[in-house]
Coordinates of C-alpha atoms and ligand atoms in Angstrom, one line a residue:
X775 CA 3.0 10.1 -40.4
X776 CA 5.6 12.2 -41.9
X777 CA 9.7 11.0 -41.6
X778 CA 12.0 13.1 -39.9
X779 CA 15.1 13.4 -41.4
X780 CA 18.0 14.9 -40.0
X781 CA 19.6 17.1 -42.3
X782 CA 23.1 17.4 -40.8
X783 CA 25.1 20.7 -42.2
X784 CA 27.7 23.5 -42.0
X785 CA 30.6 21.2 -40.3
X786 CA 34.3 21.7 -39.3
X787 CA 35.8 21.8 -42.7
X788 CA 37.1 24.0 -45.7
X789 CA 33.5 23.5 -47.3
X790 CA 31.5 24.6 -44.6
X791 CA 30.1 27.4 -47.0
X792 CA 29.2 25.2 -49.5
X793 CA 27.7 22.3 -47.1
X794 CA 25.0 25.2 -46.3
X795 CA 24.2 26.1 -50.0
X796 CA 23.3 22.1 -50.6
X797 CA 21.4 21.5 -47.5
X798 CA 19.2 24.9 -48.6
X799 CA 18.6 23.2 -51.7
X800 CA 18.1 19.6 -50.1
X801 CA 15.8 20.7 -47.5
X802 CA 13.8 22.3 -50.5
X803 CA 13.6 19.1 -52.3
X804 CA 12.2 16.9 -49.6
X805 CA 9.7 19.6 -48.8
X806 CA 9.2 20.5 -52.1
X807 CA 5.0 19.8 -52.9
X808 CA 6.8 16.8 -55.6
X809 CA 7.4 15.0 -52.5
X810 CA 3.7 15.8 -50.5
X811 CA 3.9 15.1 -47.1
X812 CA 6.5 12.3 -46.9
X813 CA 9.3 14.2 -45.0
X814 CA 9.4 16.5 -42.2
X815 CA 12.6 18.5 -41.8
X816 CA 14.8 18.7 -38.3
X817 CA 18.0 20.9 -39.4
X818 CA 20.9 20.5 -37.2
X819 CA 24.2 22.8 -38.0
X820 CA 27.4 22.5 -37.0
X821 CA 29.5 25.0 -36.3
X822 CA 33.1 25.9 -37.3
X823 CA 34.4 24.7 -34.4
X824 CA 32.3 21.3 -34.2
X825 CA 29.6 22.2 -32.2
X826 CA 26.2 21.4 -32.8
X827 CA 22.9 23.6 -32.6
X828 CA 19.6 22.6 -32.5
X829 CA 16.4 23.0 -35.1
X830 CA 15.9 26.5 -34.4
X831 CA 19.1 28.2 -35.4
X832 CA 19.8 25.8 -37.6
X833 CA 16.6 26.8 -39.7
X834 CA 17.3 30.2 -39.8
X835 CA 20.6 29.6 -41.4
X836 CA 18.5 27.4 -43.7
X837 CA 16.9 30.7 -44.6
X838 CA 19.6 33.3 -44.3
X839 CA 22.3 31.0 -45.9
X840 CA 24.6 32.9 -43.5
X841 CA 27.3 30.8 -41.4
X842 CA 26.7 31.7 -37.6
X843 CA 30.0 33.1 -35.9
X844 CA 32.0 29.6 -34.2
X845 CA 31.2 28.6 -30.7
X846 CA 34.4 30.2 -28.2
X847 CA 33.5 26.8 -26.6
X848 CA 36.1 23.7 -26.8
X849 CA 34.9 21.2 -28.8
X850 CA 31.1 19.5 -28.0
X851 CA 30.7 16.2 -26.5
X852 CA 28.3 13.8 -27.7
X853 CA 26.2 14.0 -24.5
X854 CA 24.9 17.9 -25.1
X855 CA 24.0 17.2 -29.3
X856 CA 20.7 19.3 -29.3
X857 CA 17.9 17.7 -27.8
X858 CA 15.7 17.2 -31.2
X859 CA 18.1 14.9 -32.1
X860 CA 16.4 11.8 -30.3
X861 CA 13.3 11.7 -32.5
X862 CA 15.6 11.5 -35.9
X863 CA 14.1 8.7 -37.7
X864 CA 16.6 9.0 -40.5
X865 CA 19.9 11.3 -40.4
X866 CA 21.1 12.8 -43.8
X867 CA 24.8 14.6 -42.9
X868 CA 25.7 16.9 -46.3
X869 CA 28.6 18.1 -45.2
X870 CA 31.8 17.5 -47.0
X871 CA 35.4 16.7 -46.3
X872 CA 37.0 16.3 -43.1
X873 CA 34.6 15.3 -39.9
X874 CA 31.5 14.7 -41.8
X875 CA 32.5 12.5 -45.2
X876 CA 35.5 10.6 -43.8
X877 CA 33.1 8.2 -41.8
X878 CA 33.3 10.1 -38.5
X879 CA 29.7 11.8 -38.1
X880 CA 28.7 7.9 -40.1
X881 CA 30.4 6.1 -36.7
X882 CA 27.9 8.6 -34.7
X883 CA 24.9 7.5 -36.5
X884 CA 26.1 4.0 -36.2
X885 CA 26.5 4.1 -32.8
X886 CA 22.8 5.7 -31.8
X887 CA 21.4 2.9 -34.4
X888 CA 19.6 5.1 -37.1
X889 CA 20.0 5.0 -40.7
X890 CA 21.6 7.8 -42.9
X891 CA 22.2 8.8 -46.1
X892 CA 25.2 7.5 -47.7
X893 CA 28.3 5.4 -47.3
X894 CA 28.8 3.7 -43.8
X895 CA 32.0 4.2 -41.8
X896 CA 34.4 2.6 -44.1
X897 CA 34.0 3.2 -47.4
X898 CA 33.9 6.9 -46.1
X899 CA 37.0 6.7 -44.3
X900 CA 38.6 4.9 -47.8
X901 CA 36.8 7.3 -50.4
X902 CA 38.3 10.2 -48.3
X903 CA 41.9 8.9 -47.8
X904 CA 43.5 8.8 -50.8
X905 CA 46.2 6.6 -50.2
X906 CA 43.7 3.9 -48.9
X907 CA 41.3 4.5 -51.9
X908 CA 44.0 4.4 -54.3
X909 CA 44.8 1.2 -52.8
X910 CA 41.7 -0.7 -53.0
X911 CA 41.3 0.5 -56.8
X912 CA 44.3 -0.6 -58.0
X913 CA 43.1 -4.0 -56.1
X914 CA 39.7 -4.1 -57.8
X915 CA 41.9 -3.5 -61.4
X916 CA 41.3 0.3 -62.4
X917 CA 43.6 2.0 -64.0
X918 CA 44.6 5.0 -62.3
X919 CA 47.6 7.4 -62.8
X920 CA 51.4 6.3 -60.7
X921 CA 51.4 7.6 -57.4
X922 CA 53.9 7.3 -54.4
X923 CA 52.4 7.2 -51.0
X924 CA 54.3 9.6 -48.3
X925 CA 54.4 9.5 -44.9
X926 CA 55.2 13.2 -42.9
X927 CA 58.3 11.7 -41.0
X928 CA 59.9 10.9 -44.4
X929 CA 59.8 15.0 -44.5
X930 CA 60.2 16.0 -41.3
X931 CA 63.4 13.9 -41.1
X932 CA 66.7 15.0 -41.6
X933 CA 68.2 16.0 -44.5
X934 CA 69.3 13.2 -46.1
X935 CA 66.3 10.9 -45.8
X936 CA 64.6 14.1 -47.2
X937 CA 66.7 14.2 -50.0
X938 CA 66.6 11.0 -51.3
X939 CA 62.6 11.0 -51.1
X940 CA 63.0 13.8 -53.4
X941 CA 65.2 11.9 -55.7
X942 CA 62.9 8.7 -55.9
X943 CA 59.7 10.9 -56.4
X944 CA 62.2 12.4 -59.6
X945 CA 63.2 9.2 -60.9
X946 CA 59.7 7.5 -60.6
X947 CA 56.7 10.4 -61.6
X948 CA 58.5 12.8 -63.2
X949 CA 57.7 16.3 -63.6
X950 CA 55.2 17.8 -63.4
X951 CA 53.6 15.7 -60.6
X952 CA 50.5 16.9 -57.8
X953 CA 51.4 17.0 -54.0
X954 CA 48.3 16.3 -52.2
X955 CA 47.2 15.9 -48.4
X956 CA 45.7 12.6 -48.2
X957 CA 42.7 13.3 -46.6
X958 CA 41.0 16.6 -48.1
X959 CA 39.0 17.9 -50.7
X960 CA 38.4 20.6 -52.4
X961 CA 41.6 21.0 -53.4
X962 CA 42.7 22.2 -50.6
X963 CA 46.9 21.6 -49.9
X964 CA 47.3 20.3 -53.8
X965 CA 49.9 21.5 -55.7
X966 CA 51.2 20.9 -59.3
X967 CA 55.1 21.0 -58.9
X968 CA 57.7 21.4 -61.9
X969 CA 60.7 21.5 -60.0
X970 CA 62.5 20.2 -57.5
X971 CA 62.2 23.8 -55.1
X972 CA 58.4 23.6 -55.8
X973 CA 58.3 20.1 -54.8
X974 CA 59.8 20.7 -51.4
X975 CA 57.7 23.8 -50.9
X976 CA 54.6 21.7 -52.1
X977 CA 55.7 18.5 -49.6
X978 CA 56.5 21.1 -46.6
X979 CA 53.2 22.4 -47.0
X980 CA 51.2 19.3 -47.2
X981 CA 52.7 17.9 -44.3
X982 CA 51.0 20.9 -42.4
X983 CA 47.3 19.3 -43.3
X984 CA 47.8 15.8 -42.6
X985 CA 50.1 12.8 -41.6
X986 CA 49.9 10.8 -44.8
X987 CA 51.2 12.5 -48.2
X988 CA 50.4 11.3 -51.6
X989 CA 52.5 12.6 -54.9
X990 CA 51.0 11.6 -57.9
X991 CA 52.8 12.0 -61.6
X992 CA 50.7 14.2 -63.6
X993 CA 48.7 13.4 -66.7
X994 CA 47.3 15.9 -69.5
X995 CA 43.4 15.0 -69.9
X996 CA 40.1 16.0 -69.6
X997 CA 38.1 15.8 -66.5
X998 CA 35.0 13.5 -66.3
X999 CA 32.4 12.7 -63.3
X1000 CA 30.1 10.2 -63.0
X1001 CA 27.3 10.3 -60.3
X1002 CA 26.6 6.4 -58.9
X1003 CA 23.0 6.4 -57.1
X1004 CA 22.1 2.7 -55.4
X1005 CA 22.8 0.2 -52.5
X1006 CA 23.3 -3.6 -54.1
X1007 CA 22.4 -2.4 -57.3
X1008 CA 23.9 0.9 -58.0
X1009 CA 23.2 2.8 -61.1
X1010 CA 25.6 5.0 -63.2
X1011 CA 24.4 8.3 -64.5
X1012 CA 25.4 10.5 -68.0
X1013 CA 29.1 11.7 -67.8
X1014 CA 29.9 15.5 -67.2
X1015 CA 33.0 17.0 -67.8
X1016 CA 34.4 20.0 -66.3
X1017 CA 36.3 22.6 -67.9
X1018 CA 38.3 25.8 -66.9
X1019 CA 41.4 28.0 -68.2
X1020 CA 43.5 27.8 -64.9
X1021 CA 46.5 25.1 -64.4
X1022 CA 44.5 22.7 -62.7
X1023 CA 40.9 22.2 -60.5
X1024 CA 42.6 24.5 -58.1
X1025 CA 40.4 26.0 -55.0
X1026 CA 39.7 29.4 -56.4
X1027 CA 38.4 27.7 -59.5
X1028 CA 36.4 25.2 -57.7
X1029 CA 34.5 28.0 -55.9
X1030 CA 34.8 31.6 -57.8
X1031 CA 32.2 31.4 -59.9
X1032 CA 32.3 31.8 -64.0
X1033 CA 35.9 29.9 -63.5
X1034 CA 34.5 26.4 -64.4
X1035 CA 32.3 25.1 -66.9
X1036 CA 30.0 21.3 -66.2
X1037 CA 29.4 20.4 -69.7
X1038 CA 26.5 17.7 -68.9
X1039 CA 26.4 15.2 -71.1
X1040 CA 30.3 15.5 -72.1
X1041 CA 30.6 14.8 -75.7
X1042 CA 32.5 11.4 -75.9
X1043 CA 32.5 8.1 -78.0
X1044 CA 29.9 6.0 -76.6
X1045 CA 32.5 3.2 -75.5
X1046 CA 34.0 5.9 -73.6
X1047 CA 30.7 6.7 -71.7
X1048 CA 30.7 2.7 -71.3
X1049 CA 33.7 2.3 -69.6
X1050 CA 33.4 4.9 -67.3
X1051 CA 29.8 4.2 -66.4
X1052 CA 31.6 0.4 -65.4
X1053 CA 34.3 1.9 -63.8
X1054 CA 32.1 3.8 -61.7
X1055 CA 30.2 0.9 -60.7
X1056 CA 33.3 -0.8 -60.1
X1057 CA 34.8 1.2 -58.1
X1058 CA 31.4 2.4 -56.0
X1059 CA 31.7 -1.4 -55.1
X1060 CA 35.5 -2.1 -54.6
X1061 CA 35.1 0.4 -51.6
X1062 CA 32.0 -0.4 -50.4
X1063 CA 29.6 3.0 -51.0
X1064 CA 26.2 3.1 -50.3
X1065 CA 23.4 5.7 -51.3
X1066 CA 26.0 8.0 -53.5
X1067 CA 28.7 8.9 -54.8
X1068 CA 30.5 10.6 -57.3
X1069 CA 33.1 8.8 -59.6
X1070 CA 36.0 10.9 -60.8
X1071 CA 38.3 10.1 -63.8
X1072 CA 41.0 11.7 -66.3
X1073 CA 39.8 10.8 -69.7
X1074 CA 43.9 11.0 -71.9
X1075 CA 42.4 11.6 -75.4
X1076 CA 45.3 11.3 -77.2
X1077 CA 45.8 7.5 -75.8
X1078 CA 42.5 6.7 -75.0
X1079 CA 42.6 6.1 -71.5
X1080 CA 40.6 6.3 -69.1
X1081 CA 42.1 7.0 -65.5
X1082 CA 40.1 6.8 -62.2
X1083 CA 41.3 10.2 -60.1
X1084 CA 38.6 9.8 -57.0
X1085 CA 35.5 9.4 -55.4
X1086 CA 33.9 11.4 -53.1
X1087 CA 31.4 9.6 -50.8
X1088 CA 29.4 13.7 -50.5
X1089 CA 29.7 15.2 -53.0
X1090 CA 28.8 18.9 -53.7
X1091 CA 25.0 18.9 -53.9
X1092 CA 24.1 22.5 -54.4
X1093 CA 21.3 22.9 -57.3
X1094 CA 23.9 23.6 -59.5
X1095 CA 26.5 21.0 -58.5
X1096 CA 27.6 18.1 -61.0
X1097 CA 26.0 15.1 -58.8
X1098 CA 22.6 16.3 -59.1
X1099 CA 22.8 17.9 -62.7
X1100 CA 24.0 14.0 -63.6
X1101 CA 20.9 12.7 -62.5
X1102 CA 18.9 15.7 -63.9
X1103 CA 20.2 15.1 -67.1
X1104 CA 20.1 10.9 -66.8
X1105 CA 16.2 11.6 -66.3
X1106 CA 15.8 12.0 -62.0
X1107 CA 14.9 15.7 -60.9
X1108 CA 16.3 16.9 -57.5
X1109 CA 13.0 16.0 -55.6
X1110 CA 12.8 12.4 -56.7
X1111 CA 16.7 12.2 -56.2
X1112 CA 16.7 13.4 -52.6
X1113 CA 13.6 11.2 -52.1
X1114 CA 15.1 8.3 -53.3
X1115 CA 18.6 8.7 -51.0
X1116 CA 16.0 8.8 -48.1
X1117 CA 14.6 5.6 -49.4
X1118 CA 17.9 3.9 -49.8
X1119 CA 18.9 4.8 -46.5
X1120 CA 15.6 3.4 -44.7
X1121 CA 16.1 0.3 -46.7
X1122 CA 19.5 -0.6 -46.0
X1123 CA 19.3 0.3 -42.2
X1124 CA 21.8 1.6 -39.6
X1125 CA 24.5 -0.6 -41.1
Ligands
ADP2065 P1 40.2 16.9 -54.3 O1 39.8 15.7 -53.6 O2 40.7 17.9 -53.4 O3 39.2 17.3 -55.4 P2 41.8 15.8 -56.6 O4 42.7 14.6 -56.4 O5 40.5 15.6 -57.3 O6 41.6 16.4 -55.1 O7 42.7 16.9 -57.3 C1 42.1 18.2 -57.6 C2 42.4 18.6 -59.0 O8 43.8 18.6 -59.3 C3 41.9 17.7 -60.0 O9 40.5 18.0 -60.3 C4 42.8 18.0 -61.2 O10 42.4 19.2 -61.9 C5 44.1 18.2 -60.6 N1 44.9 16.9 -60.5 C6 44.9 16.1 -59.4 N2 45.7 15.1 -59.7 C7 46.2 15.2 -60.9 C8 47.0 14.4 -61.8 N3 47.6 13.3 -61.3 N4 47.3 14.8 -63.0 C9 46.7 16.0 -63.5 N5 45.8 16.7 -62.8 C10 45.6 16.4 -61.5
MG2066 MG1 37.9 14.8 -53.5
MG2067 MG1 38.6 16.2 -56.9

């Protein structure tokens, strides 16, 4: 008989928009005649506000690709989840950034003892935190840009303790340097400062997403992903870069379309491609991943060096996004992709 997978989408997050564009596309693929019979599809959506509705609306967002309006509710407890969800053989939450990557829906699946798709509850937790994952990169030896971890009471402190911060981010990155929330995506919070009045703005306003503040000195380089597909044996795919005329990856550019370009493969020296398919595995396996992820890195052409920026644990996985175009282009169509992340889930367990 056929699996049922529970496709987990929509979320409490900035990318709740985007979470329902890839589940309409993976829902496709595992239905898809390329995969005959092997999958039968219980949707589950959550809701702006957390909640979570059953297989029925949840398919007919599938179809509409429309959000539904948030739940007035307070937030769901984990003894009303929609009643379909006790004959999930295998759960497979799309849904990216806060409350769905960061490990927290992953603890929910570990706790009811089913498998899912992707990393378990730490590596999540570190690929989202930035501080954490910049951490255990540096411990597993990958080079990665200079970066001084922050903590909100250093800013929400008086003056002088302020102040001097300020000074020691000066002396130590330099200008320009990013300001980023530790644990979001999309690049949501980020700023690229060049002074020290942009710097304060940039560090008052991160500190109204999240407790823990990184501030990275910034680096002029291209922007290459690699998509890593595997449990004990992960694989690396082609490299993509990404391209675009604004400052940085900012939001807008991220999600207006025509304002980025995925050149897949990016046109690099072969070593290049080397390293950063080994840096990819590397660091896939310094945190721990499982199923997928996508590796993240500044390529400085003038030096030669290659910088690890991220990973992200769900990536986008619209038709169109850069994990799936990876493995397109590396030889796996979206069907046999999805297919296999089911696969890799089953085999590993609710671990
Ligand atoms: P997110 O997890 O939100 O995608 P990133 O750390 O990837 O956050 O930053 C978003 C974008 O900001 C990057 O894709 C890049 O364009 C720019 N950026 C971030 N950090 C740096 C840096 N240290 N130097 C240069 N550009 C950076
Ligand atoms: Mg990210
Ligand atoms: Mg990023």
């Amino acid at each position: 008989s056929r699996i049922k997978v529970g496709l987990v989408f929509g979320g409490r997050s900035g990318e709740h928009e985007v979470s329902i564009i890839s589940a309409q596309a993976i829902a496709k693929g595992l239905t898809t005649p390329a995969n005959p019979d092997r999958y039968e599809l219980i949707p589950f959506y959550i809701d702006k506000n957390g909640a979570w509705l059953g297989a029925e609306i949840a398919a007919s967002i599938l179809k509409t690709g429309q959000p539904h309006p948030p739940s007035e509710t307070p937030p769901p407890n984990f003894w009303n989840f929609p009643p379909q969800a006790s004959e999930v053989d295998v759960w497979f939450p799309i849904l990216h950034g806060p409350n769905g990557e960061d490990g927290t829906v992953q603890g929910l699946f570990k706790l009811v003892q089913k498998p899912w798709v992707g990393s378990g509850v730490a590596a999540s937790a570190v690929g989202m935190d930035k501080i954490l994952m910049k951490a255990v990169f540096a411990a597993a030896g990958l080079e990665q840009v200079a970066y001084l971890p922050v903590n909100r009471s250093q800013i929400w402190s008086d003056p002088c303790v302020y102040s001097h911060l300020c000074d020691h981010i000066e002396s130590t990155l330099g200008y320009p340097c990013f300001v980023k929330p530790a644990n979001l995506g999309s690049s949501v919070g980020i700023a690229k400062v060049k002074t020290r009045d942009q710097l304060t703005t940039a560090l008052d306003n991160a500190a109204s997403y999240d407790t823990r503040i990184i501030v990275e000195a910034g680096v002029v380089a291209r922007e290459v992903e690699c998509a890593v597909l595997g449990n004990d044996r992960p694989q690396a795919s082609v490299i993509g870069e990404i391209t675009y005329t604004s400052e940085f990856y900012d939001y807008e550019t991220k999600y207006t379309d025509g304002r980025a370009n995925l050149i897949i493969p990016a046109d690099l020296p072969t070593e290049v491609i080397e390293k950063i398919q080994a840096m990819s595995i590397t660091a896939f396996n310094a945190i721990g991943a499982a199923g997928l992820a996508r590796l993240d890195f500044f390529y400085v052409e003038k030096t030669g060096e290659i910088l690890i920026n991220e990973v992200n644990t769900l990536p986008g996985f619209t038709a169109l996004s850069m994990y799936p175009q990876l493995w397109e282009k590396t030889g796996l169509a979206f069907p046999d992709l999805v297919h296999q992340l089911v696969q890799l889930a089953l085999e590993r367990g609710a671990v």
